[in-house]
mmCIF file of C-alpha atoms in Angstrom:
data_model
loop_
_atom_site.group_PDB
_atom_site.id
_atom_site.type_symbol
_atom_site.label_atom_id
_atom_site.label_comp_id
_atom_site.label_asym_id
_atom_site.label_seq_id
_atom_site.Cartn_x
_atom_site.Cartn_y
_atom_site.Cartn_z
ATOM 1 C CA MET A 1 -26.575 -10.882 25.452
ATOM 2 C CA LYS A 2 -23.430 -12.998 25.770
ATOM 3 C CA ILE A 3 -20.420 -13.649 23.531
ATOM 4 C CA THR A 4 -18.996 -17.107 22.843
ATOM 5 C CA ASN A 5 -17.171 -19.071 20.142
ATOM 6 C CA GLN A 6 -18.465 -21.686 17.695
ATOM 7 C CA ASN A 7 -15.925 -23.589 15.610
ATOM 8 C CA GLY A 8 -13.517 -20.653 15.782
ATOM 9 C CA ARG A 9 -16.158 -18.080 14.826
ATOM 10 C CA LYS A 10 -17.141 -15.173 17.017
ATOM 11 C CA ALA A 11 -20.850 -15.346 17.798
ATOM 12 C CA LEU A 12 -23.398 -13.113 19.476
ATOM 13 C CA PHE A 13 -26.279 -14.917 21.219
ATOM 14 C CA TRP A 14 -29.292 -12.644 21.475
ATOM 15 C CA ASP A 15 -31.297 -14.372 24.214
ATOM 16 C CA CYS A 16 -34.558 -12.458 23.817
ATOM 17 C CA ALA A 17 -34.862 -13.332 20.130
ATOM 18 C CA ALA A 18 -33.169 -16.772 20.063
ATOM 19 C CA ILE A 19 -30.888 -15.548 17.280
ATOM 20 C CA ILE A 20 -27.221 -16.323 16.744
ATOM 21 C CA VAL A 21 -25.043 -13.970 14.703
ATOM 22 C CA ALA A 22 -21.865 -15.492 13.291
ATOM 23 C CA VAL A 23 -19.025 -13.458 11.785
ATOM 24 C CA GLN A 24 -17.019 -14.903 8.920
ATOM 25 C CA LEU A 25 -15.329 -13.409 5.847
ATOM 26 C CA THR A 26 -14.195 -15.193 2.712
ATOM 27 C CA ALA A 27 -11.415 -13.970 0.391
ATOM 28 C CA SER A 28 -11.847 -10.584 -1.282
ATOM 29 C CA ALA A 29 -12.266 -10.210 -5.047
ATOM 30 C CA GLN A 30 -9.498 -7.587 -5.145
ATOM 31 C CA THR A 31 -6.125 -6.962 -3.536
ATOM 32 C CA LEU A 32 -4.312 -3.678 -2.952
ATOM 33 C CA VAL A 33 -0.928 -4.221 -4.626
ATOM 34 C CA ASN A 34 0.588 -0.722 -4.901
ATOM 35 C CA ARG A 35 0.108 2.360 -2.727
ATOM 36 C CA TYR A 36 1.829 5.704 -3.301
ATOM 37 C CA SER A 37 1.129 8.193 -0.484
ATOM 38 C CA PHE A 38 3.844 10.727 -1.417
ATOM 39 C CA SER A 39 5.114 11.082 2.134
ATOM 40 C CA ASP A 40 8.767 10.378 1.262
ATOM 41 C CA ALA A 41 11.250 12.292 3.384
ATOM 42 C CA ASP A 42 11.749 15.869 2.200
ATOM 43 C CA ASN A 43 15.374 16.693 1.400
ATOM 44 C CA GLY A 44 14.963 20.190 2.818
ATOM 45 C CA THR A 45 14.184 21.979 -0.442
ATOM 46 C CA GLY A 46 10.745 20.592 -1.170
ATOM 47 C CA ASN A 47 12.062 18.383 -3.979
ATOM 48 C CA ILE A 48 11.740 14.718 -3.044
ATOM 49 C CA GLY A 49 14.430 13.568 -5.434
ATOM 50 C CA ALA A 50 14.369 10.356 -7.399
ATOM 51 C CA SER A 51 12.020 8.035 -5.494
ATOM 52 C CA VAL A 52 8.284 7.697 -4.937
ATOM 53 C CA ALA A 53 7.849 4.940 -2.360
ATOM 54 C CA ASP A 54 5.362 2.069 -2.666
ATOM 55 C CA SER A 55 4.311 1.249 0.901
ATOM 56 C CA VAL A 56 2.453 -1.931 -0.104
ATOM 57 C CA GLY A 57 4.335 -3.451 -3.047
ATOM 58 C CA GLY A 58 7.753 -2.552 -1.657
ATOM 59 C CA ALA A 59 10.905 -1.032 -3.093
ATOM 60 C CA ALA A 60 10.766 -3.078 -6.304
ATOM 61 C CA TRP A 61 7.737 -1.006 -7.354
ATOM 62 C CA ASN A 62 8.954 2.422 -6.243
ATOM 63 C CA GLY A 63 8.367 5.135 -8.810
ATOM 64 C CA THR A 64 10.867 7.685 -10.079
ATOM 65 C CA LEU A 65 10.664 11.416 -10.839
ATOM 66 C CA PRO A 66 12.773 11.971 -13.972
ATOM 67 C CA ASN A 67 12.177 15.729 -13.928
ATOM 68 C CA GLY A 68 11.591 16.238 -10.216
ATOM 69 C CA GLY A 69 8.529 17.075 -8.158
ATOM 70 C CA THR A 70 7.668 19.077 -5.041
ATOM 71 C CA LEU A 71 6.573 17.672 -1.693
ATOM 72 C CA ALA A 72 4.343 19.657 0.652
ATOM 73 C CA GLY A 73 1.881 18.454 3.276
ATOM 74 C CA GLY A 74 2.013 14.827 2.172
ATOM 75 C CA GLN A 75 1.247 15.677 -1.453
ATOM 76 C CA LEU A 76 3.345 15.539 -4.608
ATOM 77 C CA SER A 77 3.005 18.493 -6.994
ATOM 78 C CA LEU A 78 3.917 18.070 -10.656
ATOM 79 C CA ALA A 79 4.508 21.137 -12.823
ATOM 80 C CA ALA A 80 3.542 21.031 -16.480
ATOM 81 C CA GLY A 81 6.059 23.748 -17.317
ATOM 82 C CA SER A 82 8.897 21.496 -16.115
ATOM 83 C CA SER A 83 7.470 18.356 -17.773
ATOM 84 C CA GLN A 84 7.262 16.656 -14.371
ATOM 85 C CA TYR A 85 5.725 13.210 -13.988
ATOM 86 C CA VAL A 86 5.974 9.936 -12.079
ATOM 87 C CA GLN A 87 7.329 6.884 -13.866
ATOM 88 C CA LEU A 88 6.342 3.514 -12.381
ATOM 89 C CA PRO A 89 8.296 0.313 -13.100
ATOM 90 C CA ALA A 90 7.687 -1.767 -16.218
ATOM 91 C CA GLY A 91 5.401 -4.744 -15.705
ATOM 92 C CA ILE A 92 3.443 -3.232 -12.840
ATOM 93 C CA LEU A 93 0.133 -4.527 -14.276
ATOM 94 C CA SER A 94 1.477 -7.842 -15.595
ATOM 95 C CA ASN A 95 -0.754 -10.932 -15.319
ATOM 96 C CA TYR A 96 -3.774 -9.024 -14.000
ATOM 97 C CA THR A 97 -7.141 -9.781 -15.594
ATOM 98 C CA ALA A 98 -8.877 -6.804 -13.945
ATOM 99 C CA VAL A 99 -7.473 -3.610 -12.421
ATOM 100 C CA THR A 100 -8.739 -0.701 -10.331
ATOM 101 C CA ILE A 101 -6.928 2.635 -10.189
ATOM 102 C CA ASP A 102 -7.973 4.658 -7.119
ATOM 103 C CA ALA A 103 -6.531 8.151 -6.674
ATOM 104 C CA TRP A 104 -6.984 11.520 -5.002
ATOM 105 C CA ALA A 105 -5.716 14.510 -6.972
ATOM 106 C CA THR A 106 -6.063 18.258 -7.445
ATOM 107 C CA PHE A 107 -5.887 19.439 -11.050
ATOM 108 C CA GLY A 108 -4.828 22.789 -12.452
ATOM 109 C CA THR A 109 -6.115 24.139 -15.771
ATOM 110 C CA LEU A 110 -5.922 21.049 -17.963
ATOM 111 C CA PRO A 111 -4.878 21.126 -21.620
ATOM 112 C CA VAL A 112 -6.627 18.965 -24.212
ATOM 113 C CA ASN A 113 -5.186 15.444 -24.603
ATOM 114 C CA CYS A 114 -3.202 15.425 -21.360
ATOM 115 C CA PHE A 115 -3.136 12.149 -19.371
ATOM 116 C CA PHE A 116 -3.760 11.804 -15.639
ATOM 117 C CA TYR A 117 -2.180 8.355 -15.931
ATOM 118 C CA GLY A 118 -1.299 5.937 -18.688
ATOM 119 C CA PHE A 119 -0.138 2.322 -18.491
ATOM 120 C CA GLY A 120 1.008 0.840 -21.819
ATOM 121 C CA ASN A 121 3.695 1.675 -24.348
ATOM 122 C CA THR A 122 4.804 4.198 -26.972
ATOM 123 C CA ASP A 123 5.602 3.047 -30.505
ATOM 124 C CA GLY A 124 8.584 4.089 -32.621
ATOM 125 C CA GLY A 125 6.650 7.025 -34.034
ATOM 126 C CA GLY A 126 5.832 8.458 -30.613
ATOM 127 C CA ALA A 127 2.201 7.275 -30.470
ATOM 128 C CA GLY A 128 0.638 5.517 -27.514
ATOM 129 C CA GLU A 129 -0.294 1.859 -27.931
ATOM 130 C CA ASN A 130 -1.896 -0.981 -25.943
ATOM 131 C CA TYR A 131 -2.859 0.985 -22.838
ATOM 132 C CA ILE A 132 -5.316 1.978 -20.175
ATOM 133 C CA PHE A 133 -5.558 5.671 -19.397
ATOM 134 C CA CYS A 134 -7.504 8.537 -17.878
ATOM 135 C CA ALA A 135 -8.017 11.832 -19.748
ATOM 136 C CA PRO A 136 -8.926 14.355 -17.004
ATOM 137 C CA GLN A 137 -9.692 17.260 -19.338
ATOM 138 C CA GLY A 138 -12.165 15.055 -21.213
ATOM 139 C CA GLY A 139 -13.435 13.303 -18.070
ATOM 140 C CA ARG A 140 -13.035 9.798 -19.453
ATOM 141 C CA ILE A 141 -11.101 6.513 -19.233
ATOM 142 C CA ALA A 142 -10.383 3.814 -21.821
ATOM 143 C CA ILE A 143 -8.585 0.597 -22.677
ATOM 144 C CA THR A 144 -7.143 -0.140 -26.110
ATOM 145 C CA ALA A 145 -5.355 -3.019 -27.795
ATOM 146 C CA ALA A 146 -4.343 -1.002 -30.872
ATOM 147 C CA ASP A 147 -1.388 0.934 -32.303
ATOM 148 C CA PRO A 148 -1.960 3.819 -32.344
ATOM 149 C CA GLY A 149 -4.230 3.373 -29.365
ATOM 150 C CA TRP A 150 -6.721 6.117 -30.170
ATOM 151 C CA THR A 151 -8.011 4.168 -33.195
ATOM 152 C CA ALA A 152 -9.647 1.491 -31.036
ATOM 153 C CA GLU A 153 -10.186 2.916 -27.547
ATOM 154 C CA GLN A 154 -13.017 1.297 -25.623
ATOM 155 C CA GLY A 155 -13.912 3.979 -23.135
ATOM 156 C CA THR A 156 -16.449 5.631 -20.910
ATOM 157 C CA GLY A 157 -16.741 9.286 -19.926
ATOM 158 C CA GLY A 158 -19.122 11.889 -18.631
ATOM 159 C CA ALA A 159 -17.058 13.189 -15.707
ATOM 160 C CA GLY A 160 -16.580 16.546 -17.416
ATOM 161 C CA ASN A 161 -13.499 18.718 -17.391
ATOM 162 C CA LEU A 162 -11.711 18.200 -14.048
ATOM 163 C CA SER A 163 -9.741 21.456 -14.315
ATOM 164 C CA GLY A 164 -9.444 23.258 -10.985
ATOM 165 C CA LEU A 165 -11.018 20.414 -9.000
ATOM 166 C CA THR A 166 -9.886 18.237 -6.110
ATOM 167 C CA VAL A 167 -11.309 14.843 -7.029
ATOM 168 C CA HIS A 168 -11.319 11.234 -5.882
ATOM 169 C CA VAL A 169 -11.089 9.344 -9.198
ATOM 170 C CA THR A 170 -11.731 5.598 -9.347
ATOM 171 C CA SER A 171 -11.360 3.667 -12.600
ATOM 172 C CA VAL A 172 -12.370 -0.008 -12.814
ATOM 173 C CA TYR A 173 -11.187 -2.057 -15.807
ATOM 174 C CA ASN A 174 -12.793 -5.510 -15.811
ATOM 175 C CA PRO A 175 -12.697 -6.949 -19.354
ATOM 176 C CA VAL A 176 -13.320 -10.475 -18.043
ATOM 177 C CA LEU A 177 -16.888 -9.404 -17.266
ATOM 178 C CA GLY A 178 -16.937 -7.001 -20.212
ATOM 179 C CA TYR A 179 -17.099 -3.667 -18.405
ATOM 180 C CA GLU A 180 -15.238 -0.610 -17.210
ATOM 181 C CA GLU A 181 -16.530 1.995 -14.771
ATOM 182 C CA LEU A 182 -15.581 5.566 -13.911
ATOM 183 C CA TYR A 183 -16.364 7.047 -10.481
ATOM 184 C CA THR A 184 -15.734 10.526 -9.115
ATOM 185 C CA ASN A 185 -15.985 11.221 -5.382
ATOM 186 C CA GLY A 186 -17.390 7.740 -4.778
ATOM 187 C CA VAL A 187 -20.288 8.048 -7.253
ATOM 188 C CA LEU A 188 -20.587 6.108 -10.517
ATOM 189 C CA VAL A 189 -20.359 8.546 -13.429
ATOM 190 C CA SER A 190 -20.606 6.099 -16.334
ATOM 191 C CA ALA A 191 -19.920 2.552 -17.466
ATOM 192 C CA ASN A 192 -19.114 0.728 -20.692
ATOM 193 C CA ASN A 193 -20.566 -2.781 -20.693
ATOM 194 C CA GLY A 194 -19.166 -3.742 -24.082
ATOM 195 C CA VAL A 195 -15.440 -3.987 -23.343
ATOM 196 C CA THR A 196 -13.679 -6.742 -25.308
ATOM 197 C CA ALA A 197 -9.985 -5.723 -25.142
ATOM 198 C CA PRO A 198 -8.387 -7.929 -22.440
ATOM 199 C CA MET A 199 -5.946 -6.679 -19.819
ATOM 200 C CA SER A 200 -3.364 -8.987 -21.411
ATOM 201 C CA SER A 201 -3.321 -6.575 -24.373
ATOM 202 C CA VAL A 202 -2.017 -3.751 -22.139
ATOM 203 C CA SER A 203 1.746 -3.572 -22.606
ATOM 204 C CA SER A 204 2.590 -2.057 -19.176
ATOM 205 C CA VAL A 205 6.083 -1.196 -20.405
ATOM 206 C CA LEU A 206 5.803 2.561 -19.862
ATOM 207 C CA ASN A 207 3.669 3.535 -16.867
ATOM 208 C CA TYR A 208 3.131 7.198 -16.095
ATOM 209 C CA ILE A 209 1.284 9.472 -13.702
ATOM 210 C CA GLY A 210 1.027 12.969 -15.120
ATOM 211 C CA ARG A 211 2.361 12.161 -18.583
ATOM 212 C CA SER A 212 0.814 10.972 -21.838
ATOM 213 C CA LEU A 213 1.980 7.909 -23.760
ATOM 214 C CA TYR A 214 1.832 10.135 -26.874
ATOM 215 C CA ASN A 215 5.072 12.104 -27.003
ATOM 216 C CA ALA A 216 3.444 15.188 -28.549
ATOM 217 C CA ASP A 217 0.762 15.565 -25.863
ATOM 218 C CA PRO A 218 0.998 18.251 -23.154
ATOM 219 C CA TYR A 219 1.595 17.712 -19.441
ATOM 220 C CA PRO A 220 -0.948 18.620 -16.723
ATOM 221 C CA ASP A 221 -0.410 20.656 -13.556
ATOM 222 C CA LEU A 222 -1.553 18.470 -10.688
ATOM 223 C CA SER A 223 -1.034 17.534 -7.049
ATOM 224 C CA LEU A 224 -1.313 13.933 -5.871
ATOM 225 C CA ASP A 225 -2.513 12.961 -2.421
ATOM 226 C CA GLU A 226 -2.670 9.186 -2.949
ATOM 227 C CA PHE A 227 -2.481 6.744 -5.868
ATOM 228 C CA ARG A 228 -3.493 3.083 -5.433
ATOM 229 C CA ILE A 229 -3.523 0.086 -7.762
ATOM 230 C CA TYR A 230 -5.720 -2.944 -7.037
ATOM 231 C CA ASN A 231 -5.403 -6.336 -8.660
ATOM 232 C CA GLY A 232 -9.105 -6.885 -9.322
ATOM 233 C CA PRO A 233 -12.272 -4.779 -9.429
ATOM 234 C CA LEU A 234 -13.393 -2.652 -6.508
ATOM 235 C CA GLN A 235 -17.151 -2.890 -6.030
ATOM 236 C CA THR A 236 -19.578 0.029 -5.750
ATOM 237 C CA ASP A 237 -19.922 -0.083 -1.957
ATOM 238 C CA GLU A 238 -16.149 -0.409 -1.525
ATOM 239 C CA ILE A 239 -15.663 2.724 -3.608
ATOM 240 C CA ALA A 240 -18.333 4.544 -1.585
ATOM 241 C CA ALA A 241 -16.468 3.553 1.590
ATOM 242 C CA THR A 242 -13.078 4.737 0.286
ATOM 243 C CA GLN A 243 -14.647 8.103 -0.521
ATOM 244 C CA ILE A 244 -15.689 8.559 3.121
ATOM 245 C CA LEU A 245 -12.511 7.042 4.572
ATOM 246 C CA GLY A 246 -10.340 9.315 2.426
ATOM 247 C CA PRO A 247 -6.753 8.875 1.244
ATOM 248 C CA ASN A 248 -5.247 8.089 4.648
ATOM 249 C CA GLN A 249 -7.240 4.973 5.604
ATOM 250 C CA LEU A 250 -7.427 1.655 3.763
ATOM 251 C CA LEU A 251 -10.246 -0.814 3.375
ATOM 252 C CA SER A 252 -9.940 -3.588 5.945
ATOM 253 C CA THR A 253 -9.157 -7.192 5.028
ATOM 254 C CA ALA A 254 -9.725 -8.478 8.577
ATOM 255 C CA SER A 255 -12.906 -10.008 9.952
ATOM 256 C CA PRO A 256 -14.887 -7.068 11.341
ATOM 257 C CA ALA A 257 -16.297 -6.667 14.821
ATOM 258 C CA ILE A 258 -20.063 -6.915 14.423
ATOM 259 C CA SER A 259 -22.678 -5.599 16.815
ATOM 260 C CA ALA A 260 -26.370 -6.399 17.102
ATOM 261 C CA SER A 261 -29.370 -4.683 18.660
ATOM 262 C CA ALA A 262 -33.042 -5.696 18.667
ATOM 263 C CA SER A 263 -35.933 -3.236 18.437
ATOM 264 C CA GLY A 264 -39.434 -3.213 16.982
ATOM 265 C CA GLY A 265 -39.255 -6.759 15.669
ATOM 266 C CA TYR A 266 -35.949 -6.220 13.842
ATOM 267 C CA LEU A 267 -32.368 -7.123 14.545
ATOM 268 C CA THR A 268 -29.920 -4.430 13.423
ATOM 269 C CA LEU A 269 -26.456 -5.649 12.485
ATOM 270 C CA SER A 270 -23.591 -3.134 12.270
ATOM 271 C CA TRP A 271 -19.923 -3.349 11.313
ATOM 272 C CA PRO A 272 -17.107 -0.859 10.530
ATOM 273 C CA LEU A 273 -17.158 1.216 7.349
ATOM 274 C CA ALA A 274 -13.694 -0.038 6.312
ATOM 275 C CA SER A 275 -15.096 -3.575 6.034
ATOM 276 C CA ALA A 276 -16.928 -2.851 2.786
ATOM 277 C CA GLY A 277 -18.126 -5.243 0.107
ATOM 278 C CA CYS A 278 -19.916 -7.666 2.419
ATOM 279 C CA THR A 279 -23.091 -9.630 1.707
ATOM 280 C CA VAL A 280 -25.222 -10.720 4.657
ATOM 281 C CA MET A 281 -25.684 -14.496 4.493
ATOM 282 C CA THR A 282 -28.172 -16.506 6.540
ATOM 283 C CA THR A 283 -28.989 -20.118 7.465
ATOM 284 C CA THR A 284 -31.034 -21.981 10.097
ATOM 285 C CA ASN A 285 -28.436 -24.743 10.542
ATOM 286 C CA LEU A 286 -24.879 -23.800 11.426
ATOM 287 C CA VAL A 287 -23.534 -27.341 10.959
ATOM 288 C CA GLY A 288 -24.921 -28.518 7.633
ATOM 289 C CA GLY A 289 -27.285 -25.806 6.485
ATOM 290 C CA LEU A 290 -27.211 -23.971 3.178
ATOM 291 C CA TRP A 291 -26.076 -20.367 3.410
ATOM 292 C CA THR A 292 -28.155 -17.986 1.288
ATOM 293 C CA ALA A 293 -27.990 -14.248 0.753
ATOM 294 C CA SER A 294 -30.352 -12.326 2.999
ATOM 295 C CA ALA A 295 -32.689 -9.947 1.164
ATOM 296 C CA VAL A 296 -31.101 -6.831 2.668
ATOM 297 C CA THR A 297 -28.711 -4.211 1.309
ATOM 298 C CA PRO A 298 -26.128 -2.728 3.694
ATOM 299 C CA GLN A 299 -26.398 1.041 4.096
ATOM 300 C CA ILE A 300 -23.808 3.528 5.365
ATOM 301 C CA ILE A 301 -24.960 5.279 8.528
ATOM 302 C CA GLY A 302 -22.293 7.433 10.105
ATOM 303 C CA ASN A 303 -19.062 5.434 10.063
ATOM 304 C CA GLN A 304 -20.686 1.993 9.939
ATOM 305 C CA TRP A 305 -22.511 -0.391 7.653
ATOM 306 C CA ASN A 306 -25.994 -1.292 8.885
ATOM 307 C CA VAL A 307 -28.741 -3.762 7.979
ATOM 308 C CA ALA A 308 -32.039 -4.562 9.702
ATOM 309 C CA VAL A 309 -33.406 -8.117 9.484
ATOM 310 C CA PRO A 310 -36.763 -9.338 10.841
ATOM 311 C CA VAL A 311 -36.617 -11.294 14.087
ATOM 312 C CA ALA A 312 -37.728 -14.907 13.495
ATOM 313 C CA GLU A 313 -39.177 -17.435 15.939
ATOM 314 C CA ASP A 314 -36.506 -20.030 15.177
ATOM 315 C CA ALA A 315 -32.778 -19.671 15.715
ATOM 316 C CA ARG A 316 -31.153 -18.096 12.699
ATOM 317 C CA PHE A 317 -27.490 -17.585 11.871
ATOM 318 C CA TYR A 318 -25.909 -14.685 10.007
ATOM 319 C CA ARG A 319 -22.444 -14.117 8.586
ATOM 320 C CA LEU A 320 -20.735 -11.583 6.336
ATOM 321 C CA GLN A 321 -19.275 -12.802 3.045
ATOM 322 C CA LYS A 322 -17.256 -11.106 0.323
#
């Protein structure tokens, strides 16, 4: 085996099988725009003060803690008895047509109608309106374009009561394609494929973690390990990868290093777990050939993605595409 370059692409030439493997990635369908890791400097008392830093979006999107919060071991704890919550800046979801909320949290005993998060607004009567939210005690998510919002929520549930659990919660809101999805610990719990309320109907004026948009609703006890917002929908295999990677490692946006090994008439292609969401494309002509999706589905084995493709007599090219 030898490594060379073709038109700026890394390529592996597998001499025994006359196969060339090319590595190329196109643009991703989603972008990480806000990341809250709750590792702000402790002021010596455990209370992290007024700021919750956004390490991706920057200081303009830092959150605040109107009633305080406690930092320990890289986690933010919010106490229901002190009405503690995170407030994120107005407009944080503006101009997005699809959104993914990806978070790791530990919940206490949850009261009915509490919110894990809510992005929208509150009307003059204290009712939530025009929002997306997650109800952890009910194990569901929803989007609504109504005032009050509960009268026209388009939601999906089935996660059960999350009281007492440490959970990786992923919520995908993609009204453009008419769906929303709820995942826990990397596994799809449920989906609603009849969503019609657009993201443009979400006010994104008041944006909370740990507080309801309905003024009369209770607060939850919870600890946050990480809270991420993506502009766009995370895909199923990306969510499975984030579950294994955990809250301290991000999905990669760089072209991955790919390896190849031949055995038993198959070529096995492997690349890092963080490079999720890739489709294996193939062609027989690198210059003017048509790239088509190979009939293989990447599988997670250990800390890598793997596919096995049959070895052909002619030279064949492969690349990864998102």
